[in-house]
Every structure is written in C-alpha cells, then in structure tokens.
Amino acid sequence: MSLVPTAPEIPGIHKDLELLTSLHATVLHEAGRDDLVELMNTLVQAASDTSDGAAFTRAREIVEALDHEQATSLARAVTVHLHLTNLADERLRARSLRAEVADFGRGVEEGGVGAALAEIGDDAVQRVADLRIHPVLTAHPTEARRRAVSTALARISEQLDRYDDPWSAGLEREFAQRRMLEDIDILQRTSTLRRTRPEPEDEVKTILTVFDQTLFRAVPRLYRSVHAGLGTTHMPPAFVRFGSWVGGDRDGNPYVTADVTQRTMAAQARHALAALAGHADRIARNLTMDEMSTPPSDALVESLANDAVRLPEVMTQVVKDSPGEPHRQKMLVVVARLELTRAEKAGMAYRDPEEMLTDLRLVQQSLDTAGDTRAATGELQQLIWLVETFGFHLAELEVRQHSAVHEAALVELLTGLPDVDDPAAAAHDADFLDRLATEGWPKGATGRRHADLSERTVEVLDTVRVMAWLQERWGPRCCGRYVVSFSQSAAHLVAVRALARLAVGDRPLRLDVVPLFETGEDLRHAEGTLQDWVALASTRTWLDSTARHVEVMLGYSDSAKDVGPASATLTLDRAQSALVSWAEQQQVKLTLFHGRGGSLGRGGGPLHRAILAQPTGSVDGRFKVTEQGEVIAARYADVTIAQRHLERLTSAVLLTDAPGRAQRRDDMAVAYADLAATIDDASMRAYRQLVESPGIADLLAQASPLDELGELRLGSRPSRRSGVESGRSLDDLRAIPWVFAWAQARVNIPGWYGLGSGLAAVGDLTVLRDAYRDWPLFASLIDVAEMSLAKSDRALAQAFLELGGHPDLVEVILAELDLTRMWVLQVLGQDELLGHKPHLHDAIELRRPYINALSHVQIRVLRLLHTPEALADLDDATKQAWRTVLLLTMNGAAAGLQNTG
C-alpha cells in the first residue's frame, strides 16, 4: 500500500515526489498505520474535485465519521506529504536554475542580468555603479513551519542529493534511502505546532541562519553574474544592502524592547565577524605564493612593518608560520584583527569595516601589481564584496513604531511643562515639535527621572538611546532608520526627532526618519504631508547631512485591507507618481521602500514583473522591499534560488527606467487613465460595501480560524495592534491575520475582491485585453488576481462561509467571486485559471487535493468549536483535542497554500 500523488505528472518533480511518498508510506506501514494510509488516500481522492457534488459529499461523510484521534493522525500525515511536496518542488527549481546555461543567455523577461545589461548597452557600467538593491527581512508572522520541521526537510534534501548523484553506487544509495526513512519518520512524529510563542530572540536566530547558510554565498555569486554580464575587467561595486526589522520592529509588539534591539545587533555583529573571519582565514591559507614569484608592493611591506609594532606577538607567529609569504602574512593579520574585533580589544581591533577594506585592497593591489590578477580578483574580491555588503553589522537594523505611541509619549512628557497649556494640541503642532528638536527641551523635561514616567514612554526614549549607542559601537550604518507607522502629518514625523533630542541631547546620532503611508487616505495625502515636513528646520538640516536623500515607505498590506486589492494597486501607483514629481520639485533623491507581503493580498506575487510596472522615476536604480514569513523560506533557503531571486531583482531595477520601457509605460498609463479610474472607483465601492456590511467581522470569525490564529504562535507579535488575539472588530486587526483567515477559508478575498466589479464597470473586453497586453501595471494586477483565484475553491469557500450565519453576505461574496473569475478569464482569453502558466498551474494542482482534504476536516472542526450547543456536550479534554486538530489543519493548509499571510 502506498501514498500516490493524485496530481498531474510534472517532469522532474514527480520522480522525487514518488520516492518521497513511497518512503512516507513505508514509515506509516512500519508504525502499523496502514489504516491511516488507506484513509488518507480515500479522502484525498474524494476531495480532489470539489466541483463533483457526489465526491464532495463523500469527502464530507468521511470527515464526519472521524474521531479526534483519527483526525489528528490524518492532519499530521497530510501535512507531512505537503512538506515533502514543497521539498520536491524546491529541488526542481534549484536543479532547473543550475542547469541553465550562462546567465546572459536568459531573456530579459525571465530576469537574466546579462540580458538586462545588454539591453541597457553603453550606460551599463554607470547604471550598475548607481544601483542599490535593499531587501529588508522582517519577523512578520506568516511562516507556520517550525524550525525543527525545516531542519528535518533540509536533512532529507541532502540525502536526496546523495541518492540522485549519478556516481552513487548501490550501497551509497541504500545508505541515503535509510537516512531519508529515518528523517521522514522523525518528521512524521514531530509536532508541527509550536508549544510556546517565539520570543524576539528566537526570530533573530532564524534570520541569522539565512545569512549563515545562504546569503554569504549567494551575494558574491550575484556580483559575479553582473561582472560576467558587463564583460569588462571593471569589478562591479557591492550594490546590495540588507536590512532587518527582526529585533527592531516594535509596532504593536511589546516584546521588542531597547534591550532586545541592543542584543540583536550584538548577535548580528558576532555572526558577521565570524563569517568574515572564516572567509579571510580560508584565503590566507590559500595565498601561499612566495615573495620571489609574487613580490609585495612597497605599501604592503610598510603595512606589515606597522603591524609588527601594533601586534608584535601576532606578527611573530605569522612570520614563523608563513616565512617569505607576505600576502599570506597580511591576510593572517586580517584574521587576527577580526578576532580581536570580536573580542573588542581597543587599539588592536578594526575601528570599522573601512579599515579592514583598506587592508584587503592593499593585498589586492599588491597581487595585481605583481601580475597575479587571478588571485587578486578571485576569493579576495569576494571577501571585499562581503565586507562592503554586510559590514560588521550584517544587516541595517531598523526601528519601527506607531505614530500614536510617539503621540502618547509626547503628551505625557509635555504635561506640566511651563508654557504648554494643552499637551495634546502641542503633540500635534509640527512647528512646536520642530523647535523642541532644534532648540532643545526645557529643563523641566530633561530633568525627569524614569520613575516619573510610564513604562511605554521610557521605552520610547530608551529606543533612541540604544540607537545612538549602537552607532557609537558599530558605526552609523548599523541602526539609523526609524520607520513611523501610520504617518498622517508632519507632526507625526518631526515627533521622532523631538523625542530624540530629549533622549540623547547633542550626542551624535544618525536618525533617518522614514514615513510609512499605509491606508488609501494616507497615500492620497502623502505628498502634502511630506511637503509640510521638509519645510521644518530640523528636516532641512537633516536633508543637508544626507545629500538630500529621502526614503518613503509604502504600505501594501493595510492599503489593500483598507480599499481592496485593485484600488490599492492603482492608488499606490498614483501615489508613487505624485511622490516622484514632489521629489523633483524639492530636488531630493527619493528611495521608495515597498512594504510588500508574501501573500497575494498584501502585495505579493511575481516581484520582477511588479518592479517593471512601477511608475517612471519611482525606482531610478534604487529598490527597497520587505521580505517576510514564508517568502524568506521560499527565496533564501537555497543558495541557487537566492542568487536567482537577487538576479531577477537586479535586472528589473536596472530596466525599469530604461528610456524605451519608461516611455511605453508612460504612454500606456495616459492611454488607460480613464479605464484605471473606472476600475478604481467601482472596485473600491464593492470592497468597502463588503467590509462595512453589518456582520462581516462575525462572519470572518465564525467561518474561519481567525480567533484561533494566535494559538499557532507564528511569531512574537500579537495579531491585533491592541495586543488581544481575538475580537469581533476589524479595526485593529492586522493585515496578516486578515489575509491568513480568508486564505484558510479558501476564498482569498484580499487578493481579488472588487476587481470583478471594476472590470464589469469597464465592460469593454477589447479594451481590457489591449490594456493587459500593453500596460504592465494592469497585467500585473490581473496576474496576481488570477493566481489568488486559482488558490481559492468555490465549493469549499461556500462551505466555510455558511458557517458564519450570514447568508446574505455569503451570496454577495460568491457573486463577486463568480464575476471576478469570469472577467479575469475573459481578459486572459482562457478557459481555466493559469491556463497559460503551466508551471504554476501544475504546482497548485499538485497540492490541491491534499489541501482540500485538510479544508474538509477544518470545516467540520469549526462547525463543532464555533457552535455553543455542540461544545456543551464535550468535556474539556475533548474540546482541547479538537482545537489541536484545527491548529494542525491550519498549519498544513498554510504549508500547501504557501503564501497565506
């Protein structure tokens, strides 16, 4: 008896999946669970086609007959299968990428860096010199997979490589198979549920693993691809910078404190220095050329003489171990000084990364002068890139806080001060706050003790103090950005600088305030807010210190939750165009920071196409974007996949403002302006009508596992800004649980709702098809909606929604679903969703029967747990057992759907 994939046979993936499912079945058989294998196969078969009414009923009957022990075993087994499916798919992607020929042979639309550079032509070197790619990793809780599960899957993947190796003999393959059986057995017996909520330090460890295992290797490979594409001896600069919100983002997360931020940067520095020391040591061991074959430059000889004075004991040992090998000697000194930097030995440690880079370039120039260009531009060049990219701090740790928190702190601090009659009004007065920032606070405020202030206000001040301390220790790059959530006025922005003046006085502090515009209303007024902000004296002084660089963050998640996906896309596009015009008028260099989520309802989807659709001038060689949750796992778990993702980012950023593309995009935006306005208005009205309908919050809570989401313990941050984990209001519900809940209910409202009404309002299919062909923004909008619709399921969605007790709303939702699906298919000229995207289509269909099986179980458990009469008949232990079943189905469905938050 075996587990047999019911999906389409996908070349490449089917072989791996067939092996893994057979091994999984063997594990269950050895555990005496042939009954579970039969149950799983029977239910999956019945659940595979939800349009078949008889099969749908059969699946429901199977599920209704389960007790909680059977349901638990079933959910665990199906979840393991979905994890193994994801593993097989990931291996297929990595193998496909490794099998590609040279990067510059790939097409522009596929994200080939070489092809992009070829299209740019003579300006390519300068465009690369001005390039800046800035991914920011966040701890937003959308990754339902435990680290123990990820580790087990990594071990299985390693053995699959061994098993597939054409040089592996029978004994080697037998060993690999035995190890896979062992790890699948462990995986089957490992709880996918977290028993405790992760703390910020746990999230930091997870992110650090990404750097250790992937990014330190993928980033130099990216630079090599760019170098190959340029086709010159000129080495490209290190144009990637990484940021992190993990340990810095305290918006609605009371567990991220100043102490956590300080310890986070200490951990990042340890990892950065250890990685750099490891690379430097490997290079030192390899640079064994002697001074006769490769004579050192005079500058290198002088530098070693100075090292002998600064580090006499180190140099004595270095010369003893490597006599007559000056280049190796210098690299061993670099290693020693890195170790001293980790130990914080003042006077012997490196002051900053620039001092280390001076040493590395000295060795490089000496090798080059001696004629050893190969060694000069090999591993040594890669180490130089690593130092330029990661510094000693690894990633730029960013602070984020809600504007309301600053406002409350200001009110408290201003209360009782002379000449402040109304603290609340003063906290909203941008000119008054600007004077505090530039001239300082009165003595009555600066002399206050911590004991006189609330814990939250002390934390706000301590956050700025720790930023100043970290910069003093690790340099101004390490932690200087302060993102203000829900920025709605200039007062919200200057408030940070006013609070900083009170916290640190005149001490050195690089403080780059980054406004975050999130709702549709805030985006529409962003230009005015910025205009008022730059008119303030403190802002003008700061602009002069940054060569007039301004960073503005755009919120995709909350804007989509506020006005719907179609209107949010169009609103964001207009806002970006307005901000570009504003920046030109103010003569500032603008970088837009895109707060994109992983899910299709939060700005997710194909990033390469989305970048190419950005308004002209909004990228201009600089692109900053959040990466979070399951997106980090999907893009950065494998070195080859990570390299490819970064290449696609790079090629898209290089090409977005290429003159020919920009002109075509601008022309199309003008040509389809009326169409956009029609879709915007109609889609937003349809969406707002739904979310403002009486009972919609109750429907979501009853028809989905929204209130149970907190029990999954995905991250350290509560799911609501108020800190509570459940409720019947949508106001403080974060965008992530909003999306997660609708995805679990198989309706995916945040990814498509309202678009059908917008397309129907246009009504002209020819015009819509022309727009899809000619206008990148509209094409991206349709493609994202198509994928979101493909991951939904009408029959299951109806079954979920009917649990909510609002048949009127169910009818409205399903009508919009049918309307949107019909119009999207007509615009695409297809009979089925993803008909022209075979890889995506097959990937979804491969998982669908198993996700459907979990959805059937979830519906049954929700009906039980959300019905007081049914609960009354159960004892506490049985109730808890069924809650565990629900959580298991949520975890498994998240694994199968892949972008649920």
Short mmCIF file of C-alpha atoms in Angstrom, two decimals, residues 395-695:
data_model
loop_
_atom_site.label_atom_id
_atom_site.label_comp_id
_atom_site.label_asym_id
_atom_site.label_seq_id
_atom_site.Cartn_x
_atom_site.Cartn_y
_atom_site.Cartn_z
CA ALA A 395 22.13 43.99 8.23
CA GLU A 396 20.95 47.51 8.93
CA LEU A 397 18.66 47.09 11.91
CA GLU A 398 15.62 49.32 11.51
CA VAL A 399 13.32 50.60 14.22
CA ARG A 400 9.59 50.88 13.55
CA GLN A 401 6.96 52.35 15.84
CA HIS A 402 3.37 53.55 15.51
CA SER A 403 2.80 57.31 15.40
CA ALA A 404 0.20 57.01 18.17
CA VAL A 405 2.87 55.72 20.57
CA HIS A 406 5.03 58.79 19.95
CA GLU A 407 1.99 60.99 20.40
CA ALA A 408 1.14 59.43 23.76
CA ALA A 409 4.74 59.80 24.93
CA LEU A 410 4.79 63.46 23.93
CA VAL A 411 1.55 64.19 25.76
CA GLU A 412 2.99 62.66 28.92
CA LEU A 413 6.31 64.46 28.62
CA LEU A 414 4.70 67.82 27.86
CA THR A 415 2.19 67.64 30.70
CA GLY A 416 3.13 70.03 33.47
CA LEU A 417 5.72 71.94 31.49
CA PRO A 418 5.57 75.75 31.58
CA ASP A 419 4.01 77.42 28.52
CA VAL A 420 2.28 74.18 27.49
CA ASP A 421 -1.39 74.69 28.26
CA ASP A 422 -2.70 71.88 26.09
CA PRO A 423 -0.24 68.93 25.80
CA ALA A 424 -2.48 67.06 23.34
CA ALA A 425 -2.60 70.05 20.99
CA ALA A 426 1.14 70.62 21.37
CA ALA A 427 1.81 66.98 20.42
CA HIS A 428 0.08 67.70 17.08
CA ASP A 429 1.85 71.04 16.49
CA ALA A 430 4.65 70.38 13.97
CA ASP A 431 6.21 73.84 14.42
CA PHE A 432 6.32 73.46 18.20
CA LEU A 433 7.85 69.99 17.96
CA ASP A 434 10.37 71.29 15.44
CA ARG A 435 11.52 73.90 17.96
CA LEU A 436 12.00 71.16 20.55
CA ALA A 437 14.06 69.20 18.02
CA THR A 438 16.27 72.14 17.03
CA GLU A 439 16.49 74.23 20.22
CA GLY A 440 16.10 71.52 22.84
CA TRP A 441 13.58 70.86 25.60
CA PRO A 442 13.08 73.00 28.70
CA LYS A 443 14.85 71.86 31.89
CA GLY A 444 11.61 70.61 33.40
CA ALA A 445 11.51 67.85 30.79
CA THR A 446 15.20 66.95 30.60
CA GLY A 447 15.49 66.50 34.35
CA ARG A 448 12.66 63.96 34.69
CA ARG A 449 13.53 60.62 36.20
CA HIS A 450 12.42 57.31 34.76
CA ALA A 451 10.37 56.67 37.87
CA ASP A 452 8.18 59.66 36.99
CA LEU A 453 7.30 58.33 33.54
CA SER A 454 5.21 55.46 32.25
CA GLU A 455 6.96 52.31 31.09
CA ARG A 456 5.94 52.93 27.48
CA THR A 457 7.35 56.46 27.41
CA VAL A 458 10.61 55.30 28.98
CA GLU A 459 10.83 52.61 26.31
CA VAL A 460 10.38 55.18 23.51
CA LEU A 461 13.26 57.26 24.87
CA ASP A 462 15.45 54.24 25.56
CA THR A 463 14.96 53.05 21.98
CA VAL A 464 16.58 56.20 20.64
CA ARG A 465 19.32 55.99 23.26
CA VAL A 466 20.19 52.46 22.22
CA MET A 467 20.30 53.53 18.56
CA ALA A 468 22.92 56.13 19.49
CA TRP A 469 24.92 53.58 21.48
CA LEU A 470 24.85 51.00 18.67
CA GLN A 471 26.08 53.58 16.17
CA GLU A 472 28.90 54.51 18.51
CA ARG A 473 29.89 50.83 18.74
CA TRP A 474 29.26 49.53 15.19
CA GLY A 475 29.09 52.65 13.05
CA PRO A 476 26.23 54.84 11.75
CA ARG A 477 25.10 52.26 9.18
CA CYS A 478 24.12 49.65 11.75
CA CYS A 479 20.91 51.20 13.12
CA GLY A 480 19.87 54.62 11.87
CA ARG A 481 16.44 54.29 10.23
CA TYR A 482 13.29 54.96 12.20
CA VAL A 483 10.08 53.99 10.39
CA VAL A 484 6.92 55.75 11.57
CA SER A 485 3.81 53.64 11.01
CA PHE A 486 0.58 55.45 10.09
CA SER A 487 2.31 58.70 9.21
CA GLN A 488 -0.52 61.14 8.65
CA SER A 489 1.04 64.55 9.29
CA ALA A 490 4.35 66.37 9.54
CA ALA A 491 3.89 66.32 13.32
CA HIS A 492 4.00 62.53 13.28
CA LEU A 493 7.42 62.69 11.61
CA VAL A 494 9.09 65.52 13.49
CA ALA A 495 7.87 63.92 16.74
CA VAL A 496 10.65 61.33 16.45
CA ARG A 497 13.34 63.98 16.17
CA ALA A 498 11.84 65.92 19.08
CA LEU A 499 11.85 62.80 21.26
CA ALA A 500 15.39 62.01 20.15
CA ARG A 501 16.58 65.46 21.21
CA LEU A 502 15.20 64.82 24.68
CA ALA A 503 16.65 61.30 24.82
CA VAL A 504 20.22 61.92 23.62
CA GLY A 505 20.63 65.69 23.61
CA ASP A 506 23.51 66.77 21.39
CA ARG A 507 25.20 63.36 21.24
CA PRO A 508 25.99 62.10 17.70
CA LEU A 509 23.08 60.23 16.19
CA ARG A 510 22.25 59.41 12.60
CA LEU A 511 18.46 59.44 12.59
CA ASP A 512 16.77 58.86 9.24
CA VAL A 513 13.05 59.20 9.82
CA VAL A 514 11.10 57.13 7.27
CA PRO A 515 7.40 57.94 6.88
CA LEU A 516 5.17 54.91 6.26
CA PHE A 517 1.94 55.67 4.38
CA GLU A 518 -0.43 52.72 4.74
CA THR A 519 -4.11 53.45 4.20
CA GLY A 520 -5.67 54.68 0.98
CA GLU A 521 -6.34 58.05 2.59
CA ASP A 522 -2.77 58.40 3.86
CA LEU A 523 -1.39 57.54 0.42
CA ARG A 524 -3.56 60.18 -1.21
CA HIS A 525 -2.26 62.83 1.19
CA ALA A 526 1.35 61.66 1.27
CA GLU A 527 2.65 64.49 -0.91
CA GLY A 528 1.14 67.16 1.34
CA THR A 529 2.48 65.50 4.48
CA LEU A 530 5.99 65.41 3.05
CA GLN A 531 5.77 68.98 1.84
CA ASP A 532 4.92 70.18 5.35
CA TRP A 533 7.70 68.02 6.79
CA VAL A 534 10.54 69.27 4.59
CA ALA A 535 9.56 72.86 5.38
CA LEU A 536 10.64 72.33 9.02
CA ALA A 537 14.09 73.48 10.14
CA SER A 538 15.07 70.13 11.67
CA THR A 539 14.18 68.33 8.43
CA ARG A 540 16.14 70.79 6.29
CA THR A 541 19.22 70.34 8.47
CA TRP A 542 18.91 66.56 8.20
CA LEU A 543 18.45 66.73 4.41
CA ASP A 544 21.69 68.66 4.09
CA SER A 545 23.50 65.93 6.02
CA THR A 546 22.18 63.18 3.71
CA ALA A 547 22.85 64.92 0.37
CA ARG A 548 19.06 65.34 0.20
CA HIS A 549 18.26 61.61 0.23
CA VAL A 550 14.73 60.81 1.42
CA GLU A 551 13.23 57.38 1.97
CA VAL A 552 9.46 56.89 1.95
CA MET A 553 7.75 53.60 2.75
CA LEU A 554 4.54 52.48 1.07
CA GLY A 555 2.26 50.02 2.84
CA TYR A 556 0.74 47.39 0.58
CA SER A 557 -0.90 45.35 3.32
CA ASP A 558 -3.03 47.94 5.05
CA SER A 559 -3.86 49.80 1.86
CA ALA A 560 -5.26 46.59 0.36
CA LYS A 561 -7.14 45.85 3.59
CA ASP A 562 -8.48 49.40 3.53
CA VAL A 563 -9.67 49.84 -0.08
CA GLY A 564 -9.32 46.41 -1.70
CA PRO A 565 -6.60 44.93 -3.91
CA ALA A 566 -7.46 46.64 -7.21
CA SER A 567 -7.95 50.10 -5.78
CA ALA A 568 -4.85 49.72 -3.58
CA THR A 569 -2.72 48.83 -6.62
CA LEU A 570 -3.95 51.87 -8.54
CA THR A 571 -3.75 54.16 -5.51
CA LEU A 572 -0.16 53.09 -4.85
CA ASP A 573 0.71 53.74 -8.49
CA ARG A 574 -0.74 57.26 -8.36
CA ALA A 575 0.93 57.94 -5.03
CA GLN A 576 4.32 56.91 -6.41
CA SER A 577 3.93 59.17 -9.44
CA ALA A 578 2.98 62.07 -7.17
CA LEU A 579 5.97 61.40 -4.91
CA VAL A 580 8.32 61.35 -7.89
CA SER A 581 7.02 64.75 -9.01
CA TRP A 582 7.34 66.07 -5.46
CA ALA A 583 10.93 64.83 -5.21
CA GLU A 584 11.85 66.54 -8.47
CA GLN A 585 10.34 69.81 -7.26
CA GLN A 586 12.14 69.60 -3.93
CA GLN A 587 15.39 68.40 -5.53
CA VAL A 588 15.62 65.38 -3.27
CA LYS A 589 16.80 61.89 -4.19
CA LEU A 590 13.87 59.63 -3.41
CA THR A 591 14.00 55.95 -2.46
CA LEU A 592 10.65 54.23 -2.21
CA PHE A 593 10.50 51.41 0.34
CA HIS A 594 7.88 48.85 -0.68
CA GLY A 595 6.21 47.12 2.26
CA ARG A 596 5.14 44.07 0.31
CA GLY A 597 3.89 40.91 1.98
CA GLY A 598 4.23 37.37 0.77
CA SER A 599 0.56 36.80 0.12
CA LEU A 600 -1.29 37.94 -2.98
CA GLY A 601 -3.49 40.17 -0.83
CA ARG A 602 -0.51 42.02 0.62
CA GLY A 603 1.49 42.99 -2.46
CA GLY A 604 2.86 39.50 -3.09
CA GLY A 605 3.20 37.75 -6.40
CA PRO A 606 5.90 37.90 -9.10
CA LEU A 607 8.23 40.66 -7.91
CA HIS A 608 10.16 41.01 -11.18
CA ARG A 609 7.02 41.96 -13.14
CA ALA A 610 5.80 44.20 -10.35
CA ILE A 611 9.02 46.23 -10.41
CA LEU A 612 8.88 46.62 -14.19
CA ALA A 613 5.37 48.02 -13.78
CA GLN A 614 6.41 50.79 -11.36
CA PRO A 615 5.88 54.41 -12.48
CA THR A 616 8.77 56.06 -14.26
CA GLY A 617 11.25 57.63 -11.87
CA SER A 618 9.95 55.75 -8.83
CA VAL A 619 12.79 53.23 -8.97
CA ASP A 620 15.67 55.07 -10.69
CA GLY A 621 18.20 52.40 -9.79
CA ARG A 622 17.13 52.07 -6.15
CA PHE A 623 14.71 49.47 -4.82
CA LYS A 624 13.96 48.60 -1.23
CA VAL A 625 11.44 45.92 -0.26
CA THR A 626 10.37 43.85 2.73
CA GLU A 627 10.82 40.07 2.66
CA GLN A 628 8.95 38.08 5.28
CA GLY A 629 7.49 34.85 6.51
CA GLU A 630 7.27 32.04 4.01
CA VAL A 631 8.73 34.35 1.33
CA ILE A 632 12.09 34.29 3.13
CA ALA A 633 11.98 30.49 3.23
CA ALA A 634 10.99 30.28 -0.45
CA ARG A 635 13.56 32.78 -1.74
CA TYR A 636 16.52 32.34 0.58
CA ALA A 637 16.57 28.73 1.81
CA ASP A 638 18.63 27.54 -1.19
CA VAL A 639 21.76 29.30 -2.44
CA THR A 640 20.91 28.89 -6.12
CA ILE A 641 17.34 30.08 -5.67
CA ALA A 642 18.53 33.03 -3.57
CA GLN A 643 21.07 34.01 -6.23
CA ARG A 644 18.39 33.79 -8.92
CA HIS A 645 15.95 35.88 -6.89
CA LEU A 646 18.57 38.59 -6.38
CA GLU A 647 19.43 38.48 -10.09
CA ARG A 648 15.78 38.99 -11.01
CA LEU A 649 15.57 41.91 -8.60
CA THR A 650 18.70 43.41 -10.08
CA SER A 651 17.66 43.05 -13.71
CA ALA A 652 14.21 44.52 -13.03
CA VAL A 653 15.65 47.52 -11.18
CA LEU A 654 18.17 48.11 -13.97
CA LEU A 655 15.50 48.02 -16.66
CA THR A 656 12.53 49.78 -15.06
CA ASP A 657 13.61 53.26 -16.03
CA ALA A 658 15.33 52.33 -19.29
CA PRO A 659 14.18 55.07 -21.72
CA GLY A 660 12.28 52.88 -24.18
CA ARG A 661 10.44 50.94 -21.48
CA ALA A 662 9.69 54.05 -19.46
CA GLN A 663 8.22 55.86 -22.46
CA ARG A 664 5.99 52.93 -23.40
CA ARG A 665 4.82 52.57 -19.82
CA ASP A 666 4.09 56.30 -19.50
CA ASP A 667 2.17 56.32 -22.78
CA MET A 668 0.05 53.38 -21.67
CA ALA A 669 -0.66 54.93 -18.27
CA VAL A 670 -2.05 58.00 -20.05
CA ALA A 671 -3.95 55.95 -22.62
CA TYR A 672 -5.65 53.85 -19.95
CA ALA A 673 -6.17 56.54 -17.31
CA ASP A 674 -9.95 56.50 -17.73
CA LEU A 675 -10.03 52.71 -17.54
CA ALA A 676 -7.98 52.85 -14.32
CA ALA A 677 -10.31 55.45 -12.80
CA THR A 678 -13.35 53.34 -13.60
CA ILE A 679 -11.83 50.17 -12.10
CA ASP A 680 -10.58 52.07 -9.07
CA ASP A 681 -13.95 53.60 -8.26
CA ALA A 682 -16.11 50.52 -8.87
CA SER A 683 -13.79 48.04 -7.18
CA MET A 684 -13.33 50.21 -4.10
CA ARG A 685 -17.08 50.73 -3.74
CA ALA A 686 -17.70 46.99 -3.96
CA TYR A 687 -14.96 46.23 -1.47
CA ARG A 688 -15.93 48.92 1.04
CA GLN A 689 -19.56 47.84 0.81
CA LEU A 690 -18.49 44.36 1.90
CA VAL A 691 -16.14 45.29 4.75
CA GLU A 692 -18.60 47.87 6.08
CA SER A 693 -21.52 45.43 5.99
CA PRO A 694 -23.01 44.68 9.41
CA GLY A 695 -21.90 41.23 10.48
#
